[in-house]
XYZ file of C-alpha atoms in Angstrom:
436
model
C 79.153 93.204 85.707
C 81.459 90.230 86.384
C 81.202 87.329 88.771
C 84.027 87.242 91.302
C 86.616 84.689 90.127
C 87.749 81.848 92.364
C 85.916 79.461 94.632
C 85.012 79.050 98.313
C 84.751 75.283 98.311
C 84.828 72.486 99.168
C 84.273 74.219 102.519
C 86.436 72.419 105.082
C 89.173 71.381 102.674
C 89.436 74.779 100.982
C 89.423 76.591 104.327
C 92.268 74.395 105.555
C 94.233 74.744 102.311
C 93.966 78.526 102.035
C 94.609 79.183 105.725
C 97.705 76.959 105.860
C 98.941 78.462 102.592
C 98.544 81.986 104.012
C 100.110 81.246 107.397
C 102.817 78.708 106.556
C 103.433 77.731 102.925
C 103.233 80.815 100.689
C 103.031 83.454 103.400
C 100.870 86.551 103.307
C 102.442 88.354 100.340
C 102.772 85.459 97.904
C 99.335 84.133 98.922
C 97.632 87.173 97.400
C 100.149 87.758 94.587
C 99.754 84.214 93.219
C 95.973 84.446 93.118
C 96.088 87.853 91.457
C 98.284 86.342 88.725
C 96.128 83.228 88.403
C 92.840 85.106 88.021
C 94.207 88.143 86.195
C 92.176 90.206 88.621
C 92.599 92.308 91.749
C 89.343 90.760 93.037
C 88.923 87.043 93.773
C 87.456 84.583 96.248
C 89.508 82.917 98.976
C 88.557 80.780 101.969
C 91.005 82.314 104.402
C 89.637 81.196 107.792
C 86.194 81.852 106.282
C 84.786 82.588 102.782
C 86.058 86.024 101.748
C 86.199 88.234 98.656
C 89.725 89.702 98.550
C 90.173 93.137 96.938
C 93.685 94.340 96.086
C 93.118 97.715 94.421
C 92.436 101.165 95.831
C 89.196 101.782 93.963
C 87.611 98.609 95.299
C 88.914 99.096 98.821
C 87.326 102.556 98.896
C 83.877 101.006 99.277
C 84.959 99.396 102.556
C 85.350 102.722 104.298
C 82.873 104.684 102.226
C 79.717 102.560 101.817
C 77.180 102.114 104.607
C 76.018 98.712 103.314
C 79.414 97.098 103.975
C 79.342 96.793 107.756
C 81.945 95.670 110.285
C 81.666 92.241 111.909
C 82.705 91.640 115.508
C 86.429 91.243 115.060
C 88.411 92.183 111.984
C 86.740 89.813 109.546
C 88.226 86.592 110.832
C 90.390 87.912 113.680
C 88.166 87.937 116.768
C 89.356 89.080 120.222
C 88.157 87.007 123.202
C 85.404 88.919 124.995
C 87.176 88.829 128.406
C 90.050 90.836 126.850
C 87.630 93.621 125.873
C 85.695 93.546 129.137
C 82.701 91.836 127.556
C 81.919 95.031 125.626
C 82.463 94.811 121.844
C 84.744 97.730 120.894
C 83.082 100.430 118.839
C 85.373 99.784 115.871
C 83.470 96.519 115.317
C 80.055 98.145 115.571
C 77.704 99.740 113.073
C 75.257 102.588 113.418
C 75.168 104.296 116.813
C 77.263 101.508 118.411
C 80.113 102.775 116.229
C 79.226 106.439 115.768
C 78.576 107.393 119.414
C 81.980 106.344 120.779
C 83.698 107.766 117.706
C 82.101 111.159 118.362
C 83.600 110.958 121.844
C 87.039 110.082 120.441
C 86.926 113.010 118.014
C 86.000 115.410 120.824
C 88.721 113.973 123.059
C 91.371 114.283 120.347
C 90.360 117.862 119.611
C 90.553 118.757 123.299
C 93.958 117.094 123.715
C 95.485 118.553 120.543
C 97.121 121.550 122.186
C 99.036 119.412 124.682
C 100.263 116.737 122.246
C 103.660 118.328 121.598
C 104.431 119.051 125.252
C 103.438 115.575 126.479
C 105.413 113.887 123.721
C 108.508 116.031 124.399
C 108.387 115.195 128.113
C 107.941 111.471 127.476
C 110.605 111.301 124.765
C 113.123 113.118 126.978
C 112.640 110.546 129.756
C 112.879 107.564 127.427
C 115.834 108.946 125.454
C 117.764 109.475 128.697
C 117.386 105.762 129.442
C 118.449 104.901 125.902
C 121.597 107.037 126.181
C 122.515 105.436 129.503
C 122.186 101.882 128.164
C 125.210 100.174 126.569
C 122.789 98.720 124.017
C 119.044 98.269 123.831
C 116.159 97.066 121.701
C 114.626 99.871 119.672
C 111.538 97.687 119.218
C 110.939 97.412 122.968
C 111.988 101.015 123.545
C 109.505 102.359 121.008
C 106.714 100.233 122.467
C 107.487 101.639 125.933
C 107.574 105.183 124.537
C 104.243 104.852 122.735
C 102.391 103.152 125.586
C 103.565 105.770 128.075
C 102.925 108.744 125.788
C 99.425 107.746 124.654
C 98.233 107.122 128.216
C 99.599 110.415 129.484
C 98.248 112.358 126.538
C 94.722 110.952 126.372
C 93.847 110.185 129.999
C 96.553 111.876 132.060
C 98.114 108.633 133.338
C 100.941 106.456 132.061
C 99.823 102.847 131.579
C 102.113 99.877 132.122
C 103.822 99.132 128.779
C 104.367 95.495 129.802
C 100.631 94.989 130.339
C 99.718 96.704 127.050
C 102.315 94.629 125.190
C 101.078 91.391 126.757
C 97.379 91.959 126.040
C 97.397 93.619 122.625
C 100.307 91.923 120.894
C 98.391 88.651 121.290
C 94.744 89.683 121.405
C 93.800 88.002 118.092
C 95.956 84.886 118.456
C 94.551 83.350 121.632
C 93.570 79.723 121.041
C 91.865 77.042 123.168
C 90.879 79.674 125.706
C 88.387 77.325 127.369
C 91.440 75.377 128.547
C 94.160 78.032 128.827
C 92.052 80.242 131.110
C 92.659 77.656 133.853
C 96.445 77.559 133.376
C 97.920 80.428 135.436
C 101.133 80.490 133.376
C 99.370 80.632 129.999
C 99.495 83.768 127.878
C 95.710 84.026 127.983
C 95.421 83.753 131.773
C 98.169 86.351 132.237
C 96.540 88.595 129.616
C 93.228 88.531 131.495
C 94.974 89.678 134.664
C 96.858 92.370 132.746
C 93.621 93.573 131.153
C 92.080 93.984 134.595
C 95.031 96.115 135.690
C 94.811 98.279 132.548
C 91.075 98.801 132.961
C 91.540 99.800 136.592
C 94.262 102.281 135.584
C 91.971 103.855 132.973
C 89.099 104.145 135.475
C 91.426 105.753 137.998
C 93.156 108.150 135.591
C 93.008 111.853 136.519
C 91.243 112.794 133.286
C 88.684 109.982 133.319
C 85.869 111.938 135.086
C 86.114 114.647 132.409
C 86.003 112.011 129.658
C 83.033 110.244 131.264
C 81.149 113.558 131.363
C 81.855 114.130 127.669
C 80.722 110.581 126.932
C 77.396 111.161 128.700
C 76.819 114.178 126.426
C 77.334 111.858 123.441
C 74.754 109.345 124.661
C 77.198 107.050 126.502
C 76.021 107.271 130.137
C 77.768 104.184 131.591
C 81.314 105.058 132.812
C 82.250 101.367 132.981
C 81.482 100.869 129.293
C 83.358 104.074 128.456
C 86.422 102.850 130.385
C 86.390 99.573 128.446
C 86.077 101.377 125.118
C 88.963 103.692 126.059
C 91.145 100.782 127.146
C 90.767 99.178 123.720
C 91.284 102.538 121.987
C 94.595 103.054 123.789
C 95.865 99.495 123.605
C 94.722 98.387 120.175
C 94.013 101.408 117.982
C 96.670 103.756 119.364
C 99.491 101.550 120.663
C 99.643 98.935 117.905
C 99.315 101.339 114.984
C 101.682 104.016 116.270
C 104.474 101.707 117.405
C 104.386 99.908 114.037
C 104.822 103.250 112.250
C 107.676 104.484 114.456
C 109.563 101.184 114.148
C 109.234 101.335 110.367
C 110.561 104.905 110.325
C 113.593 103.801 112.345
C 114.096 100.921 109.918
C 113.924 103.063 106.798
C 116.197 105.743 108.280
C 118.718 103.048 109.198
C 118.722 101.790 105.604
C 118.841 105.292 104.084
C 121.257 107.530 106.018
C 121.075 110.183 103.284
C 117.441 110.770 104.229
C 118.482 111.060 107.882
C 120.746 113.938 106.913
C 118.040 115.580 104.781
C 115.631 115.563 107.707
C 118.329 116.801 110.117
C 119.110 119.731 107.838
C 115.435 120.558 107.495
C 114.878 120.372 111.274
C 117.833 122.698 111.909
C 116.675 125.169 109.267
C 113.041 125.185 110.403
C 113.873 125.491 114.117
C 110.301 124.762 115.174
C 108.591 126.926 112.565
C 106.225 124.167 111.487
C 106.554 123.128 107.849
C 108.497 119.898 107.279
C 108.008 118.952 103.615
C 111.002 116.576 103.450
C 110.061 114.763 106.653
C 106.412 114.593 105.595
C 107.398 112.875 102.343
C 109.539 110.396 104.289
C 106.633 109.567 106.611
C 104.216 109.171 103.698
C 106.613 106.880 101.828
C 107.042 104.782 104.973
C 103.260 104.531 105.314
C 102.956 103.584 101.646
C 105.437 100.730 102.012
C 104.461 99.643 105.529
C 100.837 100.584 106.318
C 100.113 99.806 110.000
C 96.696 98.426 108.989
C 96.947 95.608 106.425
C 93.315 94.564 106.066
C 89.956 96.333 106.159
C 86.714 94.331 106.176
C 83.044 94.792 105.463
C 80.078 92.408 105.236
C 77.478 93.168 102.570
C 74.011 93.842 103.924
C 72.447 93.549 100.447
C 73.230 92.294 96.956
C 75.357 94.998 95.378
C 77.960 95.847 92.763
C 81.578 96.527 93.748
C 83.416 98.811 91.333
C 87.148 98.074 91.135
C 90.095 98.596 88.809
C 89.492 95.085 87.426
C 85.836 95.802 86.620
C 82.484 95.741 88.395
C 81.720 92.608 90.424
C 78.555 91.135 91.898
C 78.726 90.866 95.693
C 76.024 88.816 97.371
C 74.247 89.766 100.576
C 76.169 88.321 103.517
C 79.520 88.034 101.718
C 82.620 89.199 103.580
C 84.841 91.592 101.607
C 88.486 92.138 102.602
C 90.656 94.976 101.299
C 94.402 94.222 101.228
C 95.997 97.646 101.696
C 99.701 96.834 101.054
C 98.866 95.646 97.533
C 96.760 98.705 96.765
C 99.596 101.032 97.799
C 102.314 99.110 95.968
C 100.565 98.600 92.638
C 103.136 99.050 89.823
C 100.326 100.245 87.548
C 100.172 103.415 89.642
C 103.470 103.448 91.564
C 106.652 103.060 89.461
C 109.226 100.823 91.151
C 106.976 100.336 94.180
C 109.601 98.353 96.114
C 111.958 101.357 96.155
C 112.015 103.783 99.103
C 111.652 107.106 97.291
C 110.001 109.950 99.240
C 110.517 112.280 96.298
C 107.901 110.368 94.330
C 105.343 112.552 96.120
C 106.714 115.622 94.371
C 105.314 114.329 91.082
C 101.488 114.360 90.911
C 101.603 111.654 88.242
C 103.386 109.159 90.520
C 102.616 110.394 94.023
C 99.256 112.086 93.708
C 97.082 109.187 94.864
C 96.169 109.543 98.547
C 97.253 106.727 100.838
C 94.729 104.587 102.694
C 96.789 103.547 105.721
C 94.254 104.803 108.311
C 91.406 102.494 107.086
C 90.324 105.428 104.936
C 91.919 108.097 102.770
C 94.716 109.994 104.483
C 93.308 113.236 103.049
C 89.770 112.669 104.344
C 88.082 114.764 106.983
C 87.083 112.181 109.562
C 83.402 111.875 110.462
C 81.783 109.764 113.171
C 79.899 107.652 110.625
C 82.911 106.649 108.483
C 85.583 104.003 109.058
C 88.606 106.279 108.834
C 90.787 106.251 111.948
C 89.929 109.281 114.114
C 93.546 109.553 115.253
C 95.165 109.567 111.814
C 96.259 113.215 111.980
C 97.479 112.857 115.565
C 99.502 109.784 114.524
C 101.142 111.710 111.689
C 101.904 114.649 114.011
C 103.426 112.269 116.572
C 105.579 110.675 113.879
C 106.871 114.156 112.965
C 107.755 114.876 116.599
C 109.461 111.507 116.996
C 111.603 111.829 113.878
C 112.588 115.411 114.670
C 113.633 114.608 118.245
C 115.397 111.420 117.187
C 117.394 112.872 114.300
C 117.930 116.499 115.305
C 119.217 115.706 118.780
C 120.715 112.214 118.519
C 123.023 110.012 116.481
C 122.392 106.291 116.499
C 123.064 103.073 114.623
C 121.614 99.568 114.561
C 123.664 96.429 115.040
C 122.214 94.853 111.876
C 120.252 96.119 108.861
C 116.475 95.929 109.416
C 114.224 93.740 107.285
C 110.461 93.332 106.967
C 108.680 89.983 106.998
C 107.125 89.271 103.601
C 106.031 85.794 104.704
C 104.795 85.409 108.266
C 101.739 87.478 109.178
C 101.319 88.983 112.651
C 99.935 92.152 114.252
C 103.456 93.605 114.012
C 104.095 92.570 110.412
C 104.148 96.221 109.287
C 107.245 96.834 111.444
C 110.762 95.496 110.834
C 111.447 92.038 112.195
C 113.208 91.434 115.480
C 114.472 93.610 118.265
C 116.202 96.349 116.205
C 119.221 96.227 118.499
C 120.901 99.609 118.928
C 124.689 99.580 119.267
C 125.100 103.369 119.611
C 122.747 106.109 120.819
C 124.294 109.454 121.810
C 123.496 113.118 121.779
C 124.362 114.795 118.499
C 126.994 117.073 120.062
C 128.888 113.988 121.262
C 129.506 112.788 117.679
C 132.366 114.939 116.393
């Protein structure tokens, strides 16, 4: 057993140094890469906002979604949403025990009940949005995808479209609100406007046609208070569903724009399959996009006892109370397991030696069967199915091009860092039969 390399102190100075280095000087990618080189280890101590053990390999990260004695704090480690933006009810994703498991049982039941209508609701929503895209002389794919996702998820889960502008305002900034004791009194501030938008979203969830059915299901799972259920659902739609799904769809657009040959491969497959189900080429493209650009970057757990963490760099002593942070992009781009990890190569998944390791983009293994007690995203399979529907509709029926090649931010961290930078301006979007 090894001691974790690195240091947490001196407390204030080291916190300031590491946080500024992460946010401004080195940026998120080089921050972790430099320390991995310095310590010769995928596990090391940092003082990023607070003392943290960083883990950069898949074996070590597995404990964070598989071990009951690494529990979730309120917030994602050091990213804490203001309580007024979650209705004063800590979202279940931050809970442990029944505070986490009860709502997750509800989500799993809800997803199972909504599964049969996913394709129809997505097709209806995409048709409406695509008509607007075709009519526009040019538009932002980034904004368009956010509008598509916000509208689709609300319709699918609760039977009501939520305002994309309100979802964008609240959840794109939910972890970056600062000086809220002051900004709450400034009507023009982002925080004050977000609080108003949250109230509108919560009211829309409460008033949705499907909410009485969901509240009845929740009561059967030990969640008798409809107000609490509405607040949990609002966070589920805005944070878990909207942010993750729109990041994935933007990244797919970006990779297709950079690799037109893969566009044609997917188009040919879609035409040949004609709705018969299997999409092996498209599935490899989606998996490679998730490998390179996982929508979730970090997964956290706080140790409830002294324990040993087994990793690819050895076994390390973790003390009771220590915060452990898994850095997913590094685990999925490790050249020891993924040859030429920077290259977009969906065919790597055809070779078990280079593509056989399951991805961990949904805060758990992509191949796992989700259970209420684990940390794996309950909507991971629905997200993958939605990505299939999006790519098929986009490429089979439309031709499009971006005004400039997309690029991903390897420096500045944000909630949208998994997606390409900027607006993704579209200069052409037409029906396929118009291309000739």
